[in-house]
Tab-separated table of N, CA and C in Angstrom:
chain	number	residue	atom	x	y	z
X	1	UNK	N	-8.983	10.274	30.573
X	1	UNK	CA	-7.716	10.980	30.668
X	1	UNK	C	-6.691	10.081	31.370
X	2	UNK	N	-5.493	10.027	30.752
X	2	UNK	CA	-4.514	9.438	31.397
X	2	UNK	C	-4.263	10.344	33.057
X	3	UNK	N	-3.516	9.246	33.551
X	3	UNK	CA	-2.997	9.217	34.817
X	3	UNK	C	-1.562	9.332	34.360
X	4	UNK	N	-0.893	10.575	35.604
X	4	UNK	CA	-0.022	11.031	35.018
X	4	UNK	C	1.208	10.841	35.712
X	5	UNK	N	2.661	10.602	35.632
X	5	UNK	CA	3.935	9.750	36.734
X	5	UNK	C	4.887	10.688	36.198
X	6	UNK	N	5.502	10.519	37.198
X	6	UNK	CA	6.706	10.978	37.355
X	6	UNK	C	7.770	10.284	36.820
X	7	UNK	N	8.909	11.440	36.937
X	7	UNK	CA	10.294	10.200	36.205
X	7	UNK	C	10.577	9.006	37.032
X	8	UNK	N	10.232	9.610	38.646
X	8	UNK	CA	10.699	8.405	39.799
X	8	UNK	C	10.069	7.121	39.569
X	9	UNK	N	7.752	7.832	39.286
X	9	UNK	CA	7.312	6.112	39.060
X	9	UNK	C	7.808	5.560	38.180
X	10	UNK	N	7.653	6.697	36.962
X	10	UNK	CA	7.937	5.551	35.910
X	10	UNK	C	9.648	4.642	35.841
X	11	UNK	N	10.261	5.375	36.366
X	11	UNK	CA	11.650	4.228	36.989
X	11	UNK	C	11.011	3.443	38.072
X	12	UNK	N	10.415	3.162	38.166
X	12	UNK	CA	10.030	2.207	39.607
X	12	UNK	C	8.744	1.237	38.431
X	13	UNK	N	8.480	1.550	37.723
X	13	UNK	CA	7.427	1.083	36.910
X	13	UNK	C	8.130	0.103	36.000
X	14	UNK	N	9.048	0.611	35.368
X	14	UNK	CA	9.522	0.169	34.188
X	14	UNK	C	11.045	-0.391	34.466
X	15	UNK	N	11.916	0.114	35.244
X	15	UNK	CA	12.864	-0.606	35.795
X	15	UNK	C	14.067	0.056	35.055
X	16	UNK	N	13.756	1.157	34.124
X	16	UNK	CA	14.833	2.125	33.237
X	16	UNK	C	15.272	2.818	34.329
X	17	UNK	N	16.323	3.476	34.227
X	17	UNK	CA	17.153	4.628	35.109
X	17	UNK	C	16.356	5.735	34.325
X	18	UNK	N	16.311	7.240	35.603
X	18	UNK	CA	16.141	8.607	35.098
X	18	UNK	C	17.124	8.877	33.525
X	19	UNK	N	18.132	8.330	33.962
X	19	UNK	CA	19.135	8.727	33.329
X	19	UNK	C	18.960	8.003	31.368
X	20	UNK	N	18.277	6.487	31.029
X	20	UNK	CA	17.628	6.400	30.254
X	20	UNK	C	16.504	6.918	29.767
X	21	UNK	N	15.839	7.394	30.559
X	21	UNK	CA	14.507	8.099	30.196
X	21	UNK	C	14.778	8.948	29.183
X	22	UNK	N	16.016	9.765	30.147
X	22	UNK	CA	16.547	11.460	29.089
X	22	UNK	C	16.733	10.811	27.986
X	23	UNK	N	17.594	9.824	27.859
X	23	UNK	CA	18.455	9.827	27.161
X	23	UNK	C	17.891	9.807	25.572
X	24	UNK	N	16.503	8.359	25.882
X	24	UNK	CA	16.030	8.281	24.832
X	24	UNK	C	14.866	9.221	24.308
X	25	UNK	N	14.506	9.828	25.201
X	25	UNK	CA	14.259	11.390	25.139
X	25	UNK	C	15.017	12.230	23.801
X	26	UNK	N	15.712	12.331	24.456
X	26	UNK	CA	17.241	13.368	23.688
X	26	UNK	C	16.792	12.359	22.554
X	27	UNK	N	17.370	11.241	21.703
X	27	UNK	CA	17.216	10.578	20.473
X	27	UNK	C	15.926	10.203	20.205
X	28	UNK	N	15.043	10.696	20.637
X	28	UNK	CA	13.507	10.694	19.759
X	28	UNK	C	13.046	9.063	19.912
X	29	UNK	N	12.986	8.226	20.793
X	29	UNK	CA	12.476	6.992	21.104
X	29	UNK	C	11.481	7.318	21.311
X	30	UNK	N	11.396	8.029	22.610
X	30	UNK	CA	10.114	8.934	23.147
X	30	UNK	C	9.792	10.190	22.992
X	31	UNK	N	8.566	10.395	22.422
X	31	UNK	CA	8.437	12.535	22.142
X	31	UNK	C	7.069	12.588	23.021
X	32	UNK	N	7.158	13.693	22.636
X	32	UNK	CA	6.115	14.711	23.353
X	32	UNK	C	5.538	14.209	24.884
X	33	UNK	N	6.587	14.285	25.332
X	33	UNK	CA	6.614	13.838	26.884
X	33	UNK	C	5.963	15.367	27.820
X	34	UNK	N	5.046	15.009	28.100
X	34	UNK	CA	4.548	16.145	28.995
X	34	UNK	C	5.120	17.092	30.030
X	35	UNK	N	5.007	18.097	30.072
X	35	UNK	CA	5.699	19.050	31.378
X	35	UNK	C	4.715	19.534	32.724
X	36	UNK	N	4.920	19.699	33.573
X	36	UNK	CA	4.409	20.002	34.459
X	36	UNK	C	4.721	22.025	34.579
X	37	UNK	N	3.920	22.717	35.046
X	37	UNK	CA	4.298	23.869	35.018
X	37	UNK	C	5.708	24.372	35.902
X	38	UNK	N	6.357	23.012	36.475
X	38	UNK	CA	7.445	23.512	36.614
X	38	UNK	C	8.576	22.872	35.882
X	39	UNK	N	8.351	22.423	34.683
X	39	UNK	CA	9.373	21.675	33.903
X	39	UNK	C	9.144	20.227	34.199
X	40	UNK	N	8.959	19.755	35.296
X	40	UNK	CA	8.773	18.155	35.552
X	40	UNK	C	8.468	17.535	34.602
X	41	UNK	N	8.865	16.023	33.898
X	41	UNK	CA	8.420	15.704	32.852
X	41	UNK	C	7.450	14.539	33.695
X	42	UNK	N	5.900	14.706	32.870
X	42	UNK	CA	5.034	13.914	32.960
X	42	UNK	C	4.629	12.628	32.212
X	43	UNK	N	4.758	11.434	32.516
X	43	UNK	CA	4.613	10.439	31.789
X	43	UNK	C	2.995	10.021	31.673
X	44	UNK	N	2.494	8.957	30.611
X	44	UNK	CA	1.018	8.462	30.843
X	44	UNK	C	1.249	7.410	30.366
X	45	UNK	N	-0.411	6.662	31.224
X	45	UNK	CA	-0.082	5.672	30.438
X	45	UNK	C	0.252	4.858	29.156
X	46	UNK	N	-0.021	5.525	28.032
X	46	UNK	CA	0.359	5.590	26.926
X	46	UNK	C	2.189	5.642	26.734
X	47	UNK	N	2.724	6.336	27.309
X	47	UNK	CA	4.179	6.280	27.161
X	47	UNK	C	4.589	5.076	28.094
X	48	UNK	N	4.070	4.517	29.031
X	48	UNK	CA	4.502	3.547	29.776
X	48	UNK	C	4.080	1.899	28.801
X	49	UNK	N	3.423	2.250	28.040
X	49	UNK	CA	3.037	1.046	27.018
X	49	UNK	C	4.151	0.919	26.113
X	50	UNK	N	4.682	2.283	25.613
X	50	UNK	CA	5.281	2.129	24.673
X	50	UNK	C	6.707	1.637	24.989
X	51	UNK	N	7.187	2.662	25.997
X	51	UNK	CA	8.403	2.117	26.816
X	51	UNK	C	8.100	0.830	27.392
X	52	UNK	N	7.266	-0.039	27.820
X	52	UNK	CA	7.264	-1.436	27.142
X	52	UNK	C	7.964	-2.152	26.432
X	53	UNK	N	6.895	-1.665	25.000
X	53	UNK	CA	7.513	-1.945	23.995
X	53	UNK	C	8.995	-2.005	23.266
X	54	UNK	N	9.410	-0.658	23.847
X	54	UNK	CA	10.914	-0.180	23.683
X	54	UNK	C	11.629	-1.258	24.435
X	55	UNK	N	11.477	-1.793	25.611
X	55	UNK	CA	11.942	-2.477	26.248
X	55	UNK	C	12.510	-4.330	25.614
X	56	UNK	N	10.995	-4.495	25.402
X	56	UNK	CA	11.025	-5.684	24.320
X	56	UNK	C	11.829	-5.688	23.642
X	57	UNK	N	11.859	-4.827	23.111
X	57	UNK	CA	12.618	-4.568	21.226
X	57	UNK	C	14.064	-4.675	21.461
X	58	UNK	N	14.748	-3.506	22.973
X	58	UNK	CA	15.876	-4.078	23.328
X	58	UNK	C	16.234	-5.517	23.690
X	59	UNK	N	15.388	-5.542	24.878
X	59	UNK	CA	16.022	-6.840	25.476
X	59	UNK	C	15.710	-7.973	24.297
X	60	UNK	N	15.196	-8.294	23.143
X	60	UNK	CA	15.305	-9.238	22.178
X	60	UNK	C	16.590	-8.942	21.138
X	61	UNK	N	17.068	-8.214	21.324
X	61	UNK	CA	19.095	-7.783	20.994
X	61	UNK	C	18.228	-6.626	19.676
X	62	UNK	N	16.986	-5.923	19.501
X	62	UNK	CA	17.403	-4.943	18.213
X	62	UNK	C	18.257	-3.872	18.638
X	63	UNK	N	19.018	-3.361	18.007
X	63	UNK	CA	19.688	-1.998	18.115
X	63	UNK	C	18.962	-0.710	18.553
X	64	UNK	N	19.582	0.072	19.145
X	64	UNK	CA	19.587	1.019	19.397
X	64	UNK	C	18.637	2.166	18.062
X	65	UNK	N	19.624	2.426	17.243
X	65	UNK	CA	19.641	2.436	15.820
X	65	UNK	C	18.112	1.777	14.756
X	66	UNK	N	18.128	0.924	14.836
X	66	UNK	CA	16.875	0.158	14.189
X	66	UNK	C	15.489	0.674	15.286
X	67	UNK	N	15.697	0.259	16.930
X	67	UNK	CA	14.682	1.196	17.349
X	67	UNK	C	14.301	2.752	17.167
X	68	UNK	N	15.042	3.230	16.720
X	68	UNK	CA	14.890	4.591	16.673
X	68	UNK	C	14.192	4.696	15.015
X	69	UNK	N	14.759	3.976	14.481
X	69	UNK	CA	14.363	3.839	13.177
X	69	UNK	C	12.392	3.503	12.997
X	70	UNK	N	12.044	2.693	14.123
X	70	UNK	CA	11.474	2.308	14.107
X	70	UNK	C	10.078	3.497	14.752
X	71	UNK	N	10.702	3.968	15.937
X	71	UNK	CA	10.104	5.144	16.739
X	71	UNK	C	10.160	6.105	15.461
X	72	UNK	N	10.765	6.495	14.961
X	72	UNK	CA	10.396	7.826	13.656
X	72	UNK	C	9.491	7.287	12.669
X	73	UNK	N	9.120	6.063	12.262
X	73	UNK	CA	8.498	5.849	11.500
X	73	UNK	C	7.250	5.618	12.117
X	74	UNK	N	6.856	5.404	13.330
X	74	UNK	CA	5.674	5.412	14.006
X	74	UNK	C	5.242	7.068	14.384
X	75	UNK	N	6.598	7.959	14.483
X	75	UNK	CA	5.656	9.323	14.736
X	75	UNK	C	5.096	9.767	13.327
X	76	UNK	N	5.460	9.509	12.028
X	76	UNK	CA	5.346	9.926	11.386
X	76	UNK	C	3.656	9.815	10.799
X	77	UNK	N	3.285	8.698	11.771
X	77	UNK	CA	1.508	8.500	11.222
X	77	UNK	C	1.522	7.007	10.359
X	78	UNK	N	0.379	6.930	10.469
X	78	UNK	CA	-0.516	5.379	9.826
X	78	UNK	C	0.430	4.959	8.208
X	79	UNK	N	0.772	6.378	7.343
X	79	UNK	CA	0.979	5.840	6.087
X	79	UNK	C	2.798	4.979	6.436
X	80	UNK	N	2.660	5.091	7.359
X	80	UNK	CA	4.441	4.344	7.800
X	80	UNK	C	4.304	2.752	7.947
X	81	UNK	N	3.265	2.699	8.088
X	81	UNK	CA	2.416	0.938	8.792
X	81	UNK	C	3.118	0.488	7.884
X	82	UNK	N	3.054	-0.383	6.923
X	82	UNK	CA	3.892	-1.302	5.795
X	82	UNK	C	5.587	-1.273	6.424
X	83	UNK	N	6.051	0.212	6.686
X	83	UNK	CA	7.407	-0.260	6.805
X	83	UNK	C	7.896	-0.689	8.315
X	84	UNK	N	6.996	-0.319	9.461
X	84	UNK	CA	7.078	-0.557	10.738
X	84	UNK	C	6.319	-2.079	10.590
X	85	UNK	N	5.802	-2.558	9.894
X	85	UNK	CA	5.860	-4.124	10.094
X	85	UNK	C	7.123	-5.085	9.206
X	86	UNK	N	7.489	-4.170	8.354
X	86	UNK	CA	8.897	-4.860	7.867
X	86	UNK	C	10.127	-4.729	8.756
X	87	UNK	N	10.114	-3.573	9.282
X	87	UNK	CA	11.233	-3.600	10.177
X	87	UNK	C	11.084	-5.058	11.167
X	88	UNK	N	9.650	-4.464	11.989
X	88	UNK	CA	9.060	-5.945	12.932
X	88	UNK	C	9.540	-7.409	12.705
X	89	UNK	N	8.844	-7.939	10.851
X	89	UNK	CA	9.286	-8.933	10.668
X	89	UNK	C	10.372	-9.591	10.583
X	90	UNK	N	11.820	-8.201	10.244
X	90	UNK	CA	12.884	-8.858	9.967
X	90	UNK	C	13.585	-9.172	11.409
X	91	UNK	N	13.091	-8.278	12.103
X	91	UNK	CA	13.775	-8.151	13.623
X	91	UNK	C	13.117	-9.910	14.081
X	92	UNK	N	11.907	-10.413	13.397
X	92	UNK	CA	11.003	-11.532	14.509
X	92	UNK	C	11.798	-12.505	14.037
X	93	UNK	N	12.400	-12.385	12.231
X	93	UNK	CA	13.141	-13.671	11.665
X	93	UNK	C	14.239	-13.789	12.289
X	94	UNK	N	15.113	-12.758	12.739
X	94	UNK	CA	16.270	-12.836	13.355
X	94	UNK	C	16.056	-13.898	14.520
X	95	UNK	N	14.924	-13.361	15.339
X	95	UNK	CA	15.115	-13.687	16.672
X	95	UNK	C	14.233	-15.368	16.288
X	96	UNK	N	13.870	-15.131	15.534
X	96	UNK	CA	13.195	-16.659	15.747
X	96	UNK	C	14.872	-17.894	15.213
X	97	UNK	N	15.461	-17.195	14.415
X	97	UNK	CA	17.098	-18.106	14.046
X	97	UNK	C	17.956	-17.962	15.279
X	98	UNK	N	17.705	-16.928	16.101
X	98	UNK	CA	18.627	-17.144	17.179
X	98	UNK	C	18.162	-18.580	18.478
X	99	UNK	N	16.794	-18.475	18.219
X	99	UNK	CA	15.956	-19.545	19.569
X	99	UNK	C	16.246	-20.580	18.942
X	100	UNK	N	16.256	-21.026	17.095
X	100	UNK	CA	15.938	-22.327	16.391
X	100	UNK	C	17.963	-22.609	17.138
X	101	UNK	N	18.744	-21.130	16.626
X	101	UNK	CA	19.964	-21.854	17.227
X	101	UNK	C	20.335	-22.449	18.515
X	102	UNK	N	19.868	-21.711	19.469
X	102	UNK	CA	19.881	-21.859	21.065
X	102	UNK	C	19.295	-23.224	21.112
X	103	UNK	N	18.118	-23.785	20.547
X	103	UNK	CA	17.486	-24.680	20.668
X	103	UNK	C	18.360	-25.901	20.049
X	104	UNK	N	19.133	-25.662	19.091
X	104	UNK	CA	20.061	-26.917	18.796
X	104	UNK	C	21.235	-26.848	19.429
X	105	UNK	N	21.214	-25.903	20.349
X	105	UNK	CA	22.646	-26.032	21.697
X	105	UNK	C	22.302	-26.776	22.518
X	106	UNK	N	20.934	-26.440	23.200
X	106	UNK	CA	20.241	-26.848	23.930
X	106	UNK	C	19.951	-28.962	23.387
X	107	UNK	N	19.727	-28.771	22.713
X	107	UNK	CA	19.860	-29.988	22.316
X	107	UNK	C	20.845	-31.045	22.063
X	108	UNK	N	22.111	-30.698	21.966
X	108	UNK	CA	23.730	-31.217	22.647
X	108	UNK	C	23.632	-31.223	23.502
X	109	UNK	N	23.782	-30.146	24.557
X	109	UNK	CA	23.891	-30.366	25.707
X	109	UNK	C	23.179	-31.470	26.221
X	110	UNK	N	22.221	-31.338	25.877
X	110	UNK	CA	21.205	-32.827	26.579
X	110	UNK	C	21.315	-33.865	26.042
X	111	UNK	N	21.992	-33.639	24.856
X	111	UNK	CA	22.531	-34.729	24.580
X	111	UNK	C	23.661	-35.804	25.505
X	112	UNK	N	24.665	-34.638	25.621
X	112	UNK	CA	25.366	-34.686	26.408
X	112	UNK	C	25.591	-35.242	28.301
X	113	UNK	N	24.479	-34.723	28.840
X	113	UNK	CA	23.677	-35.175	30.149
X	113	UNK	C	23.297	-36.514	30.287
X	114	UNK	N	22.629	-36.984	28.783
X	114	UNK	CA	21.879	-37.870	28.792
X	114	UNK	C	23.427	-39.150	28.745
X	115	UNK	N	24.648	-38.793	28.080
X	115	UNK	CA	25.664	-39.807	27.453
X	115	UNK	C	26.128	-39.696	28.780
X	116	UNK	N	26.276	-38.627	29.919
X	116	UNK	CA	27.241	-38.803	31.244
X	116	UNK	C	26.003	-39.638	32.132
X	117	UNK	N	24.903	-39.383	32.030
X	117	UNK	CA	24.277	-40.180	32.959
X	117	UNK	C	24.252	-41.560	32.772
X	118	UNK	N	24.419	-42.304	31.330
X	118	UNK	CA	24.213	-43.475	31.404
X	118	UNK	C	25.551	-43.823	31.516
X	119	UNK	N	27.041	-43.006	31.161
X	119	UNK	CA	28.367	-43.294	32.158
X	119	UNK	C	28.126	-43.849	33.367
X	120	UNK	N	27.522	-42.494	34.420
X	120	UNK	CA	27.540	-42.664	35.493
X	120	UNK	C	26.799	-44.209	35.978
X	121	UNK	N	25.673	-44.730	34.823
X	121	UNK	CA	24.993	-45.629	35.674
X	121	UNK	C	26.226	-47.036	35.486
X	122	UNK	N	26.740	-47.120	34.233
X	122	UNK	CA	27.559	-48.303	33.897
X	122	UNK	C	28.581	-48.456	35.079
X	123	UNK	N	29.134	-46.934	35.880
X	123	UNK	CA	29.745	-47.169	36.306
X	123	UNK	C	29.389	-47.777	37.745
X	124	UNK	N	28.310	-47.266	38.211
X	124	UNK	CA	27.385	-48.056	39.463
X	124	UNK	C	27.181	-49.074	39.163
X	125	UNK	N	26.739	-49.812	38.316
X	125	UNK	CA	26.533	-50.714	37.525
X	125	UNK	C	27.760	-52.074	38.446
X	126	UNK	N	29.139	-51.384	38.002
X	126	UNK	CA	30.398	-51.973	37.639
X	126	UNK	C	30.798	-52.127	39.146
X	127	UNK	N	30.823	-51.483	39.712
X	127	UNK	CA	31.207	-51.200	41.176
X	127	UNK	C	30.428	-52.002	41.912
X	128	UNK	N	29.250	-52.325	41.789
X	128	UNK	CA	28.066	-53.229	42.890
X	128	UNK	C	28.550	-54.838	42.850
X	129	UNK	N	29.255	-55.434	42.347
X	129	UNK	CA	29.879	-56.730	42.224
X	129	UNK	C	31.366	-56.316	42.826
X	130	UNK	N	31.772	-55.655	42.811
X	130	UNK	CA	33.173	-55.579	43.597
X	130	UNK	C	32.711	-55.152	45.233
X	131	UNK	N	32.069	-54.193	45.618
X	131	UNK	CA	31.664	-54.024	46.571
X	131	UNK	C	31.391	-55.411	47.725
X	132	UNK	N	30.541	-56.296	47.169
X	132	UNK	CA	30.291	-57.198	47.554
X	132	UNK	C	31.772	-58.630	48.301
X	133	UNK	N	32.133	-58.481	47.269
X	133	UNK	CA	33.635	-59.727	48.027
X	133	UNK	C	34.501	-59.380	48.819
């Protein structure tokens, strides 16, 4: 049996505000969130995996929109599998063209480092004979 948290752990767990929890609550990210007999909503570990996951999916730039897309097609059961790995893949091609881009920024720039440092040395270079007379 799961072990069961509160909205507080699981904000202290996961690093979401109360105020996200609801929210994606309210738009079906997360369902069948447990109650306590006084309304309290109960989390497990199972929802703390997934909100994880949810987490990932944001912070790698998918939408709002496409996650949710993605959360309905996972409540819906196993026969959804085919399209929850197409969503996956197109979201992984994106992000893999955004790193290949970052990675050829990243690669100017150092380009760049590399053309001021050997400035800088010509110019030490240039200066050590004047210094001297």
């Amino acid at each position: 049996m799961d072990k069961l948290y509160s909205i507080q752990q699981i904000t202290e767990i996961t690093g979401l505000s109360a105020h996200t929890l609801r929210y994606y609550e309210k738009i079906h990210l997360i369902h069948d969130i447990q109650r306590d007999p006084k309304g309290y909503r109960q989390y497990t570990d199972t929802d703390i995996l997934w909100l994880d996951f949810l987490m990932r999916l944001r912070e790698t730039g998918m939408s709002i929109q496409d996650m949710k897309a993605f959360a309905d097609l996972r409540s819906q059961g196993d026969h959804t599998v085919a399209l929850r790995k197409q969503l996956l893949q197109s979201h992984y091609q994106l992000m893999q063209s955004q790193i290949d881009q970052q990675q050829q920024h990243l690669n100017k720039i150092a380009d760049k480092v590399n053309h001021y440092t050997q400035l800088e040395e010509q110019v030490d270079l240039s200066t050590i004979g004047k210094d001297s007379e």
